[in-house]
Amino acid sequence: MRDIATSRLVADFLFGFGALFAIINPYGLAFIFLDKTRGLSEDERASLALRVAGYAFAVLLVSLFLGSQILNFFGVTIPALRIAGGLVVAATGWSMLHAPSGPAGPHEVSSPDHATMKRMAFFPLTIPLTTGPGTIATAIAIGD
């Protein structure tokens, strides 16, 4: 009986990790993070990345454990969330697939300092960049 519980726990972890890893896409996100933190030193960038990772972890934990209660409060069902989350992920992928290859406008030359980037760590670096609606919907669906 203990082996069955252990194998179920490992299977659930691997399923959740694989689903969230694919949605968050840390390899693709690294290039965006490097672009946003262009003017920072390596130490400042590392501390900012740690802060963003902590915020993302907290958002995912809240979504995982309290997400279905929050949805019930607002009257949203889990099947509706799964459909909406899938549509958000599909729409985001479609827009990335058809994005123009060059810069759309004049590229911003000024680079923000570390204090400004610390204020931007939760929004926009954590939400919606790291843990967007598709990630939150996936975490809620996994937690249900």
mmCIF file of N, CA and C in Angstrom:
data_model
loop_
_atom_site.group_PDB
_atom_site.id
_atom_site.type_symbol
_atom_site.label_atom_id
_atom_site.label_comp_id
_atom_site.label_asym_id
_atom_site.label_seq_id
_atom_site.Cartn_x
_atom_site.Cartn_y
_atom_site.Cartn_z
ATOM 1 N N MET A 1 0.826 -1.197 0.000
ATOM 2 C CA MET A 1 0.000 0.000 0.000
ATOM 3 C C MET A 1 0.866 1.254 0.000
ATOM 4 N N ARG A 2 1.983 1.188 0.705
ATOM 5 C CA ARG A 2 2.877 2.338 0.784
ATOM 6 C C ARG A 2 3.540 2.615 -0.566
ATOM 7 N N ASP A 3 3.869 1.553 -1.311
ATOM 8 C CA ASP A 3 4.479 1.710 -2.629
ATOM 9 C C ASP A 3 3.516 2.361 -3.614
ATOM 10 N N ILE A 4 2.239 2.033 -3.500
ATOM 11 C CA ILE A 4 1.235 2.623 -4.382
ATOM 12 C C ILE A 4 1.110 4.119 -4.108
ATOM 13 N N ALA A 5 1.102 4.506 -2.829
ATOM 14 C CA ALA A 5 1.006 5.924 -2.475
ATOM 15 C C ALA A 5 2.238 6.687 -2.939
ATOM 16 N N THR A 6 3.402 6.072 -2.796
ATOM 17 C CA THR A 6 4.637 6.723 -3.229
ATOM 18 C C THR A 6 4.659 6.881 -4.744
ATOM 19 N N SER A 7 4.269 5.849 -5.470
ATOM 20 C CA SER A 7 4.273 5.952 -6.924
ATOM 21 C C SER A 7 3.229 6.961 -7.410
ATOM 22 N N ARG A 8 2.096 7.046 -6.729
ATOM 23 C CA ARG A 8 1.070 8.034 -7.088
ATOM 24 C C ARG A 8 1.590 9.452 -6.843
ATOM 25 N N LEU A 9 2.308 9.646 -5.728
ATOM 26 C CA LEU A 9 2.873 10.957 -5.416
ATOM 27 C C LEU A 9 3.917 11.361 -6.454
ATOM 28 N N VAL A 10 4.775 10.435 -6.833
ATOM 29 C CA VAL A 10 5.795 10.714 -7.846
ATOM 30 C C VAL A 10 5.141 11.013 -9.192
ATOM 31 N N ALA A 11 4.133 10.250 -9.560
ATOM 32 C CA ALA A 11 3.439 10.478 -10.831
ATOM 33 C C ALA A 11 2.745 11.840 -10.843
ATOM 34 N N ASP A 12 2.102 12.215 -9.741
ATOM 35 C CA ASP A 12 1.447 13.523 -9.661
ATOM 36 C C ASP A 12 2.459 14.658 -9.754
ATOM 37 N N PHE A 13 3.603 14.487 -9.071
ATOM 38 C CA PHE A 13 4.644 15.515 -9.123
ATOM 39 C C PHE A 13 5.184 15.674 -10.540
ATOM 40 N N LEU A 14 5.490 14.577 -11.186
ATOM 41 C CA LEU A 14 6.037 14.644 -12.536
ATOM 42 C C LEU A 14 5.025 15.239 -13.520
ATOM 43 N N PHE A 15 3.750 14.889 -13.363
ATOM 44 C CA PHE A 15 2.716 15.470 -14.218
ATOM 45 C C PHE A 15 2.628 16.984 -14.020
ATOM 46 N N GLY A 16 2.562 17.419 -12.761
ATOM 47 C CA GLY A 16 2.462 18.847 -12.468
ATOM 48 C C GLY A 16 3.693 19.617 -12.899
ATOM 49 N N PHE A 17 4.864 19.051 -12.620
ATOM 50 C CA PHE A 17 6.106 19.713 -12.995
ATOM 51 C C PHE A 17 6.217 19.836 -14.513
ATOM 52 N N GLY A 18 5.905 18.764 -15.216
ATOM 53 C CA GLY A 18 5.984 18.799 -16.675
ATOM 54 C C GLY A 18 5.021 19.787 -17.287
ATOM 55 N N ALA A 19 3.805 19.828 -16.771
ATOM 56 C CA ALA A 19 2.802 20.761 -17.304
ATOM 57 C C ALA A 19 3.209 22.210 -17.047
ATOM 58 N N LEU A 20 3.628 22.509 -15.821
ATOM 59 C CA LEU A 20 4.006 23.886 -15.491
ATOM 60 C C LEU A 20 5.301 24.294 -16.183
ATOM 61 N N PHE A 21 6.251 23.366 -16.301
ATOM 62 C CA PHE A 21 7.513 23.672 -16.968
ATOM 63 C C PHE A 21 7.273 24.030 -18.431
ATOM 64 N N ALA A 22 6.372 23.295 -19.076
ATOM 65 C CA ALA A 22 6.079 23.567 -20.482
ATOM 66 C C ALA A 22 5.376 24.903 -20.662
ATOM 67 N N ILE A 23 4.497 25.253 -19.745
ATOM 68 C CA ILE A 23 3.754 26.518 -19.865
ATOM 69 C C ILE A 23 4.646 27.708 -19.522
ATOM 70 N N ILE A 24 5.439 27.590 -18.451
ATOM 71 C CA ILE A 24 6.292 28.712 -18.042
ATOM 72 C C ILE A 24 7.426 28.931 -19.041
ATOM 73 N N ASN A 25 8.006 27.857 -19.583
ATOM 74 C CA ASN A 25 9.077 27.914 -20.575
ATOM 75 C C ASN A 25 10.253 28.768 -20.091
ATOM 76 N N PRO A 26 10.994 28.294 -19.102
ATOM 77 C CA PRO A 26 12.085 29.105 -18.560
ATOM 78 C C PRO A 26 13.198 29.394 -19.561
ATOM 79 N N TYR A 27 13.410 28.521 -20.529
ATOM 80 C CA TYR A 27 14.459 28.775 -21.518
ATOM 81 C C TYR A 27 14.097 29.953 -22.414
ATOM 82 N N GLY A 28 12.881 30.011 -22.867
ATOM 83 C CA GLY A 28 12.444 31.142 -23.673
ATOM 84 C C GLY A 28 12.317 32.411 -22.856
ATOM 85 N N LEU A 29 11.923 32.274 -21.612
ATOM 86 C CA LEU A 29 11.759 33.420 -20.723
ATOM 87 C C LEU A 29 13.094 34.048 -20.350
ATOM 88 N N ALA A 30 14.158 33.269 -20.370
ATOM 89 C CA ALA A 30 15.480 33.789 -20.004
ATOM 90 C C ALA A 30 15.910 34.912 -20.944
ATOM 91 N N PHE A 31 15.612 34.791 -22.222
ATOM 92 C CA PHE A 31 15.995 35.835 -23.170
ATOM 93 C C PHE A 31 15.209 37.123 -22.936
ATOM 94 N N ILE A 32 13.955 36.984 -22.593
ATOM 95 C CA ILE A 32 13.149 38.168 -22.289
ATOM 96 C C ILE A 32 13.650 38.832 -21.015
ATOM 97 N N PHE A 33 13.987 38.017 -20.006
ATOM 98 C CA PHE A 33 14.508 38.554 -18.749
ATOM 99 C C PHE A 33 15.835 39.287 -18.987
ATOM 100 N N LEU A 34 16.708 38.716 -19.784
ATOM 101 C CA LEU A 34 17.981 39.371 -20.087
ATOM 102 C C LEU A 34 17.771 40.686 -20.814
ATOM 103 N N ASP A 35 16.798 40.732 -21.702
ATOM 104 C CA ASP A 35 16.521 41.974 -22.418
ATOM 105 C C ASP A 35 15.969 43.042 -21.481
ATOM 106 N N LYS A 36 15.081 42.644 -20.584
ATOM 107 C CA LYS A 36 14.480 43.613 -19.655
ATOM 108 C C LYS A 36 15.482 44.132 -18.626
ATOM 109 N N THR A 37 16.486 43.323 -18.293
ATOM 110 C CA THR A 37 17.464 43.704 -17.271
ATOM 111 C C THR A 37 18.814 44.028 -17.881
ATOM 112 N N ARG A 38 18.814 44.592 -19.059
ATOM 113 C CA ARG A 38 20.031 44.855 -19.811
ATOM 114 C C ARG A 38 21.037 45.725 -19.060
ATOM 115 N N GLY A 39 20.612 46.732 -18.336
ATOM 116 C CA GLY A 39 21.539 47.661 -17.698
ATOM 117 C C GLY A 39 22.011 47.256 -16.315
ATOM 118 N N LEU A 40 21.611 46.088 -15.829
ATOM 119 C CA LEU A 40 21.960 45.672 -14.473
ATOM 120 C C LEU A 40 23.237 44.845 -14.468
ATOM 121 N N SER A 41 23.917 44.862 -13.318
ATOM 122 C CA SER A 41 25.098 44.014 -13.160
ATOM 123 C C SER A 41 24.655 42.569 -12.939
ATOM 124 N N GLU A 42 25.602 41.655 -12.953
ATOM 125 C CA GLU A 42 25.275 40.233 -12.761
ATOM 126 C C GLU A 42 24.693 39.982 -11.367
ATOM 127 N N ASP A 43 25.229 40.642 -10.341
ATOM 128 C CA ASP A 43 24.711 40.457 -8.980
ATOM 129 C C ASP A 43 23.293 41.005 -8.854
ATOM 130 N N GLU A 44 23.048 42.178 -9.428
ATOM 131 C CA GLU A 44 21.708 42.758 -9.385
ATOM 132 C C GLU A 44 20.716 41.894 -10.160
ATOM 133 N N ARG A 45 21.162 41.376 -11.296
ATOM 134 C CA ARG A 45 20.297 40.505 -12.092
ATOM 135 C C ARG A 45 19.979 39.218 -11.346
ATOM 136 N N ALA A 46 20.969 38.667 -10.641
ATOM 137 C CA ALA A 46 20.747 37.429 -9.881
ATOM 138 C C ALA A 46 19.778 37.664 -8.724
ATOM 139 N N SER A 47 19.914 38.787 -8.021
ATOM 140 C CA SER A 47 18.988 39.062 -6.914
ATOM 141 C C SER A 47 17.584 39.320 -7.428
ATOM 142 N N LEU A 48 17.472 39.970 -8.571
ATOM 143 C CA LEU A 48 16.154 40.209 -9.161
ATOM 144 C C LEU A 48 15.525 38.899 -9.629
ATOM 145 N N ALA A 49 16.320 38.020 -10.211
ATOM 146 C CA ALA A 49 15.803 36.723 -10.648
ATOM 147 C C ALA A 49 15.325 35.905 -9.454
ATOM 148 N N LEU A 50 16.030 35.979 -8.347
ATOM 149 C CA LEU A 50 15.610 35.273 -7.136
ATOM 150 C C LEU A 50 14.294 35.831 -6.602
ATOM 151 N N ARG A 51 14.147 37.138 -6.653
ATOM 152 C CA ARG A 51 12.904 37.775 -6.208
ATOM 153 C C ARG A 51 11.731 37.373 -7.105
ATOM 154 N N VAL A 52 11.937 37.386 -8.411
ATOM 155 C CA VAL A 52 10.885 36.998 -9.354
ATOM 156 C C VAL A 52 10.522 35.524 -9.151
ATOM 157 N N ALA A 53 11.524 34.674 -8.926
ATOM 158 C CA ALA A 53 11.257 33.246 -8.694
ATOM 159 C C ALA A 53 10.450 33.046 -7.418
ATOM 160 N N GLY A 54 10.752 33.797 -6.367
ATOM 161 C CA GLY A 54 9.985 33.707 -5.122
ATOM 162 C C GLY A 54 8.544 34.144 -5.316
ATOM 163 N N TYR A 55 8.353 35.251 -6.028
ATOM 164 C CA TYR A 55 6.997 35.715 -6.308
ATOM 165 C C TYR A 55 6.224 34.699 -7.153
ATOM 166 N N ALA A 56 6.886 34.139 -8.167
ATOM 167 C CA ALA A 56 6.229 33.157 -9.035
ATOM 168 C C ALA A 56 5.853 31.910 -8.238
ATOM 169 N N PHE A 57 6.731 31.486 -7.340
ATOM 170 C CA PHE A 57 6.444 30.326 -6.501
ATOM 171 C C PHE A 57 5.233 30.595 -5.612
ATOM 172 N N ALA A 58 5.158 31.793 -5.033
ATOM 173 C CA ALA A 58 4.015 32.147 -4.185
ATOM 174 C C ALA A 58 2.713 32.193 -4.997
ATOM 175 N N VAL A 59 2.768 32.766 -6.182
ATOM 176 C CA VAL A 59 1.571 32.828 -7.031
ATOM 177 C C VAL A 59 1.106 31.423 -7.393
ATOM 178 N N LEU A 60 2.053 30.539 -7.724
ATOM 179 C CA LEU A 60 1.689 29.170 -8.085
ATOM 180 C C LEU A 60 1.132 28.400 -6.886
ATOM 181 N N LEU A 61 1.701 28.607 -5.700
ATOM 182 C CA LEU A 61 1.164 27.935 -4.513
ATOM 183 C C LEU A 61 -0.250 28.395 -4.190
ATOM 184 N N VAL A 62 -0.487 29.696 -4.266
ATOM 185 C CA VAL A 62 -1.835 30.212 -4.009
ATOM 186 C C VAL A 62 -2.802 29.673 -5.060
ATOM 187 N N SER A 63 -2.379 29.651 -6.315
ATOM 188 C CA SER A 63 -3.242 29.129 -7.377
ATOM 189 C C SER A 63 -3.515 27.648 -7.179
ATOM 190 N N LEU A 64 -2.506 26.910 -6.766
ATOM 191 C CA LEU A 64 -2.635 25.470 -6.614
ATOM 192 C C LEU A 64 -3.576 25.104 -5.469
ATOM 193 N N PHE A 65 -3.421 25.762 -4.324
ATOM 194 C CA PHE A 65 -4.171 25.372 -3.137
ATOM 195 C C PHE A 65 -5.458 26.172 -2.908
ATOM 196 N N LEU A 66 -5.509 27.420 -3.335
ATOM 197 C CA LEU A 66 -6.690 28.245 -3.084
ATOM 198 C C LEU A 66 -7.436 28.636 -4.359
ATOM 199 N N GLY A 67 -6.906 28.243 -5.511
ATOM 200 C CA GLY A 67 -7.485 28.668 -6.781
ATOM 201 C C GLY A 67 -8.911 28.225 -6.981
ATOM 202 N N SER A 68 -9.227 26.973 -6.653
ATOM 203 C CA SER A 68 -10.598 26.496 -6.883
ATOM 204 C C SER A 68 -11.586 27.181 -5.938
ATOM 205 N N GLN A 69 -11.164 27.507 -4.715
ATOM 206 C CA GLN A 69 -12.055 28.236 -3.807
ATOM 207 C C GLN A 69 -12.308 29.656 -4.311
ATOM 208 N N ILE A 70 -11.274 30.275 -4.854
ATOM 209 C CA ILE A 70 -11.442 31.626 -5.408
ATOM 210 C C ILE A 70 -12.377 31.578 -6.616
ATOM 211 N N LEU A 71 -12.218 30.564 -7.449
ATOM 212 C CA LEU A 71 -13.106 30.433 -8.605
ATOM 213 C C LEU A 71 -14.547 30.173 -8.177
ATOM 214 N N ASN A 72 -14.733 29.329 -7.162
ATOM 215 C CA ASN A 72 -16.088 29.072 -6.660
ATOM 216 C C ASN A 72 -16.726 30.340 -6.127
ATOM 217 N N PHE A 73 -15.928 31.194 -5.494
ATOM 218 C CA PHE A 73 -16.446 32.456 -4.977
ATOM 219 C C PHE A 73 -16.997 33.326 -6.098
ATOM 220 N N PHE A 74 -16.300 33.311 -7.244
ATOM 221 C CA PHE A 74 -16.742 34.114 -8.380
ATOM 222 C C PHE A 74 -17.670 33.356 -9.318
ATOM 223 N N GLY A 75 -17.953 32.095 -9.040
ATOM 224 C CA GLY A 75 -18.893 31.322 -9.834
ATOM 225 C C GLY A 75 -18.324 30.762 -11.127
ATOM 226 N N VAL A 76 -17.029 30.579 -11.188
ATOM 227 C CA VAL A 76 -16.381 30.031 -12.383
ATOM 228 C C VAL A 76 -16.142 28.542 -12.154
ATOM 229 N N THR A 77 -16.506 27.724 -13.123
ATOM 230 C CA THR A 77 -16.316 26.283 -12.975
ATOM 231 C C THR A 77 -14.933 25.881 -13.500
ATOM 232 N N ILE A 78 -14.466 24.724 -13.047
ATOM 233 C CA ILE A 78 -13.169 24.215 -13.486
ATOM 234 C C ILE A 78 -13.163 23.907 -14.989
ATOM 235 N N PRO A 79 -14.213 23.285 -15.565
ATOM 236 C CA PRO A 79 -14.189 23.080 -17.023
ATOM 237 C C PRO A 79 -14.109 24.395 -17.811
ATOM 238 N N ALA A 80 -14.793 25.430 -17.345
ATOM 239 C CA ALA A 80 -14.716 26.729 -18.022
ATOM 240 C C ALA A 80 -13.303 27.300 -17.908
ATOM 241 N N LEU A 81 -12.666 27.116 -16.756
ATOM 242 C CA LEU A 81 -11.299 27.587 -16.568
ATOM 243 C C LEU A 81 -10.343 26.838 -17.487
ATOM 244 N N ARG A 82 -10.533 25.533 -17.627
ATOM 245 C CA ARG A 82 -9.656 24.747 -18.501
ATOM 246 C C ARG A 82 -9.786 25.199 -19.954
ATOM 247 N N ILE A 83 -11.010 25.466 -20.381
ATOM 248 C CA ILE A 83 -11.215 25.939 -21.753
ATOM 249 C C ILE A 83 -10.595 27.323 -21.929
ATOM 250 N N ALA A 84 -10.838 28.216 -20.979
ATOM 251 C CA ALA A 84 -10.290 29.571 -21.076
ATOM 252 C C ALA A 84 -8.768 29.555 -21.008
ATOM 253 N N GLY A 85 -8.196 28.752 -20.121
ATOM 254 C CA GLY A 85 -6.741 28.659 -20.021
ATOM 255 C C GLY A 85 -6.122 28.109 -21.286
ATOM 256 N N GLY A 86 -6.763 27.103 -21.876
ATOM 257 C CA GLY A 86 -6.276 26.560 -23.143
ATOM 258 C C GLY A 86 -6.346 27.575 -24.264
ATOM 259 N N LEU A 87 -7.424 28.359 -24.285
ATOM 260 C CA LEU A 87 -7.545 29.394 -25.311
ATOM 261 C C LEU A 87 -6.495 30.487 -25.131
ATOM 262 N N VAL A 88 -6.202 30.849 -23.869
ATOM 263 C CA VAL A 88 -5.173 31.862 -23.615
ATOM 264 C C VAL A 88 -3.813 31.360 -24.079
ATOM 265 N N VAL A 89 -3.480 30.109 -23.743
ATOM 266 C CA VAL A 89 -2.193 29.544 -24.166
ATOM 267 C C VAL A 89 -2.125 29.460 -25.688
ATOM 268 N N ALA A 90 -3.209 29.023 -26.323
ATOM 269 C CA ALA A 90 -3.223 28.922 -27.785
ATOM 270 C C ALA A 90 -3.107 30.300 -28.440
ATOM 271 N N ALA A 91 -3.819 31.282 -27.910
ATOM 272 C CA ALA A 91 -3.759 32.630 -28.481
ATOM 273 C C ALA A 91 -2.371 33.242 -28.300
ATOM 274 N N THR A 92 -1.753 33.009 -27.150
ATOM 275 C CA THR A 92 -0.409 33.524 -26.921
ATOM 276 C C THR A 92 0.580 32.874 -27.876
ATOM 277 N N GLY A 93 0.488 31.567 -28.033
ATOM 278 C CA GLY A 93 1.370 30.878 -28.969
ATOM 279 C C GLY A 93 1.162 31.337 -30.398
ATOM 280 N N TRP A 94 -0.089 31.537 -30.788
ATOM 281 C CA TRP A 94 -0.394 31.997 -32.138
ATOM 282 C C TRP A 94 0.176 33.390 -32.385
ATOM 283 N N SER A 95 0.039 34.285 -31.394
ATOM 284 C CA SER A 95 0.576 35.640 -31.566
ATOM 285 C C SER A 95 2.097 35.635 -31.591
ATOM 286 N N MET A 96 2.730 34.741 -30.824
ATOM 287 C CA MET A 96 4.181 34.640 -30.872
ATOM 288 C C MET A 96 4.641 34.058 -32.203
ATOM 289 N N LEU A 97 3.863 33.157 -32.757
ATOM 290 C CA LEU A 97 4.208 32.540 -34.031
ATOM 291 C C LEU A 97 4.145 33.550 -35.171
ATOM 292 N N HIS A 98 3.196 34.468 -35.093
ATOM 293 C CA HIS A 98 3.014 35.445 -36.159
ATOM 294 C C HIS A 98 3.509 36.834 -35.791
ATOM 295 N N ALA A 99 4.389 36.937 -34.821
ATOM 296 C CA ALA A 99 4.946 38.231 -34.426
ATOM 297 C C ALA A 99 5.936 38.696 -35.495
ATOM 298 N N PRO A 100 6.031 40.005 -35.697
ATOM 299 C CA PRO A 100 7.012 40.496 -36.673
ATOM 300 C C PRO A 100 8.428 40.186 -36.203
ATOM 301 N N SER A 101 9.318 39.945 -37.147
ATOM 302 C CA SER A 101 10.676 39.530 -36.779
ATOM 303 C C SER A 101 11.536 40.689 -36.303
ATOM 304 N N GLY A 102 11.293 41.886 -36.758
ATOM 305 C CA GLY A 102 12.080 43.046 -36.345
ATOM 306 C C GLY A 102 11.378 43.818 -35.246
ATOM 307 N N PRO A 103 12.052 44.811 -34.689
ATOM 308 C CA PRO A 103 11.401 45.630 -33.662
ATOM 309 C C PRO A 103 10.258 46.437 -34.259
ATOM 310 N N ALA A 104 9.163 46.537 -33.495
ATOM 311 C CA ALA A 104 7.959 47.209 -33.993
ATOM 312 C C ALA A 104 8.112 48.723 -34.015
ATOM 313 N N GLY A 105 8.893 49.255 -33.118
ATOM 314 C CA GLY A 105 9.052 50.694 -33.045
ATOM 315 C C GLY A 105 10.459 51.029 -32.625
ATOM 316 N N PRO A 106 10.689 52.281 -32.254
ATOM 317 C CA PRO A 106 12.027 52.654 -31.802
ATOM 318 C C PRO A 106 12.380 51.905 -30.519
ATOM 319 N N HIS A 107 13.557 51.331 -30.507
ATOM 320 C CA HIS A 107 13.990 50.548 -29.350
ATOM 321 C C HIS A 107 14.402 51.476 -28.218
ATOM 322 N N GLU A 108 13.909 51.186 -27.053
ATOM 323 C CA GLU A 108 14.191 52.015 -25.884
ATOM 324 C C GLU A 108 15.653 51.865 -25.505
ATOM 325 N N VAL A 109 16.357 52.998 -25.388
ATOM 326 C CA VAL A 109 17.783 52.982 -25.123
ATOM 327 C C VAL A 109 18.076 53.062 -23.636
ATOM 328 N N SER A 110 17.244 53.764 -22.873
ATOM 329 C CA SER A 110 17.508 53.931 -21.454
ATOM 330 C C SER A 110 17.350 52.606 -20.724
ATOM 331 N N SER A 111 18.232 52.381 -19.755
ATOM 332 C CA SER A 111 18.159 51.151 -18.972
ATOM 333 C C SER A 111 17.820 51.513 -17.535
ATOM 334 N N PRO A 112 16.808 50.860 -16.969
ATOM 335 C CA PRO A 112 16.392 51.187 -15.611
ATOM 336 C C PRO A 112 17.427 50.736 -14.588
ATOM 337 N N ASP A 113 17.425 51.396 -13.437
ATOM 338 C CA ASP A 113 18.351 51.018 -12.378
ATOM 339 C C ASP A 113 17.766 49.868 -11.555
ATOM 340 N N HIS A 114 18.550 49.396 -10.588
ATOM 341 C CA HIS A 114 18.151 48.225 -9.806
ATOM 342 C C HIS A 114 16.903 48.497 -8.970
ATOM 343 N N ALA A 115 16.779 49.692 -8.408
ATOM 344 C CA ALA A 115 15.608 50.021 -7.580
ATOM 345 C C ALA A 115 14.326 50.001 -8.421
ATOM 346 N N THR A 116 14.398 50.507 -9.626
ATOM 347 C CA THR A 116 13.232 50.479 -10.517
ATOM 348 C C THR A 116 12.866 49.046 -10.882
ATOM 349 N N MET A 117 13.859 48.229 -11.155
ATOM 350 C CA MET A 117 13.593 46.842 -11.512
ATOM 351 C C MET A 117 13.042 46.052 -10.324
ATOM 352 N N LYS A 118 13.457 46.374 -9.097
ATOM 353 C CA LYS A 118 12.901 45.702 -7.921
ATOM 354 C C LYS A 118 11.418 46.020 -7.784
ATOM 355 N N ARG A 119 11.023 47.251 -8.128
ATOM 356 C CA ARG A 119 9.606 47.609 -8.080
ATOM 357 C C ARG A 119 8.830 46.903 -9.183
ATOM 358 N N MET A 120 9.493 46.566 -10.271
ATOM 359 C CA MET A 120 8.845 45.886 -11.389
ATOM 360 C C MET A 120 8.912 44.364 -11.258
ATOM 361 N N ALA A 121 9.448 43.852 -10.164
ATOM 362 C CA ALA A 121 9.650 42.406 -10.025
ATOM 363 C C ALA A 121 8.323 41.654 -9.998
ATOM 364 N N PHE A 122 7.315 42.183 -9.314
ATOM 365 C CA PHE A 122 6.032 41.479 -9.263
ATOM 366 C C PHE A 122 5.247 41.701 -10.547
ATOM 367 N N PHE A 123 5.081 42.951 -10.920
ATOM 368 C CA PHE A 123 4.409 43.270 -12.176
ATOM 369 C C PHE A 123 5.324 44.169 -12.975
ATOM 370 N N PRO A 124 5.722 43.858 -14.124
ATOM 371 C CA PRO A 124 5.293 42.854 -15.079
ATOM 372 C C PRO A 124 6.178 41.609 -15.160
ATOM 373 N N LEU A 125 7.241 41.508 -14.351
ATOM 374 C CA LEU A 125 8.144 40.368 -14.523
ATOM 375 C C LEU A 125 7.557 39.054 -14.013
ATOM 376 N N THR A 126 6.832 39.081 -12.869
ATOM 377 C CA THR A 126 6.236 37.842 -12.369
ATOM 378 C C THR A 126 4.893 37.593 -13.023
ATOM 379 N N ILE A 127 3.988 38.552 -12.879
ATOM 380 C CA ILE A 127 2.672 38.469 -13.520
ATOM 381 C C ILE A 127 2.621 39.582 -14.547
ATOM 382 N N PRO A 128 2.405 39.393 -15.756
ATOM 383 C CA PRO A 128 2.001 38.214 -16.503
ATOM 384 C C PRO A 128 3.147 37.495 -17.197
ATOM 385 N N LEU A 129 4.394 37.965 -17.061
ATOM 386 C CA LEU A 129 5.477 37.396 -17.864
ATOM 387 C C LEU A 129 5.833 35.977 -17.449
ATOM 388 N N THR A 130 6.111 35.755 -16.166
ATOM 389 C CA THR A 130 6.511 34.418 -15.712
ATOM 390 C C THR A 130 5.302 33.540 -15.431
ATOM 391 N N THR A 131 4.378 34.032 -14.649
ATOM 392 C CA THR A 131 3.174 33.264 -14.314
ATOM 393 C C THR A 131 1.967 34.017 -14.864
ATOM 394 N N GLY A 132 1.688 33.771 -16.107
ATOM 395 C CA GLY A 132 0.562 34.424 -16.759
ATOM 396 C C GLY A 132 -0.726 33.651 -16.543
ATOM 397 N N PRO A 133 -1.771 34.020 -17.262
ATOM 398 C CA PRO A 133 -3.065 33.365 -17.079
ATOM 399 C C PRO A 133 -3.041 31.876 -17.409
ATOM 400 N N GLY A 134 -2.262 31.481 -18.405
ATOM 401 C CA GLY A 134 -2.184 30.061 -18.742
ATOM 402 C C GLY A 134 -1.535 29.249 -17.632
ATOM 403 N N THR A 135 -0.498 29.793 -17.014
ATOM 404 C CA THR A 135 0.170 29.109 -15.905
ATOM 405 C C THR A 135 -0.742 29.019 -14.695
ATOM 406 N N ILE A 136 -1.436 30.088 -14.380
ATOM 407 C CA ILE A 136 -2.337 30.090 -13.232
ATOM 408 C C ILE A 136 -3.493 29.128 -13.470
ATOM 409 N N ALA A 137 -4.036 29.124 -14.682
ATOM 410 C CA ALA A 137 -5.129 28.197 -14.996
ATOM 411 C C ALA A 137 -4.653 26.744 -14.910
ATOM 412 N N THR A 138 -3.439 26.476 -15.361
ATOM 413 C CA THR A 138 -2.887 25.130 -15.271
ATOM 414 C C THR A 138 -2.688 24.714 -13.818
ATOM 415 N N ALA A 139 -2.173 25.627 -12.991
ATOM 416 C CA ALA A 139 -1.974 25.314 -11.578
ATOM 417 C C ALA A 139 -3.304 25.040 -10.874
ATOM 418 N N ILE A 140 -4.326 25.809 -11.183
ATOM 419 C CA ILE A 140 -5.641 25.589 -10.583
ATOM 420 C C ILE A 140 -6.209 24.246 -11.034
ATOM 421 N N ALA A 141 -6.058 23.937 -12.321
ATOM 422 C CA ALA A 141 -6.575 22.667 -12.834
ATOM 423 C C ALA A 141 -5.820 21.476 -12.214
ATOM 424 N N ILE A 142 -4.536 21.612 -11.991
ATOM 425 C CA ILE A 142 -3.761 20.543 -11.355
ATOM 426 C C ILE A 142 -4.169 20.380 -9.895
ATOM 427 N N GLY A 143 -4.434 21.488 -9.219
ATOM 428 C CA GLY A 143 -4.795 21.449 -7.809
ATOM 429 C C GLY A 143 -6.189 20.947 -7.550
ATOM 430 N N ASP A 144 -7.023 20.936 -8.572
ATOM 431 C CA ASP A 144 -8.412 20.524 -8.372
ATOM 432 C C ASP A 144 -8.542 19.039 -8.322
#
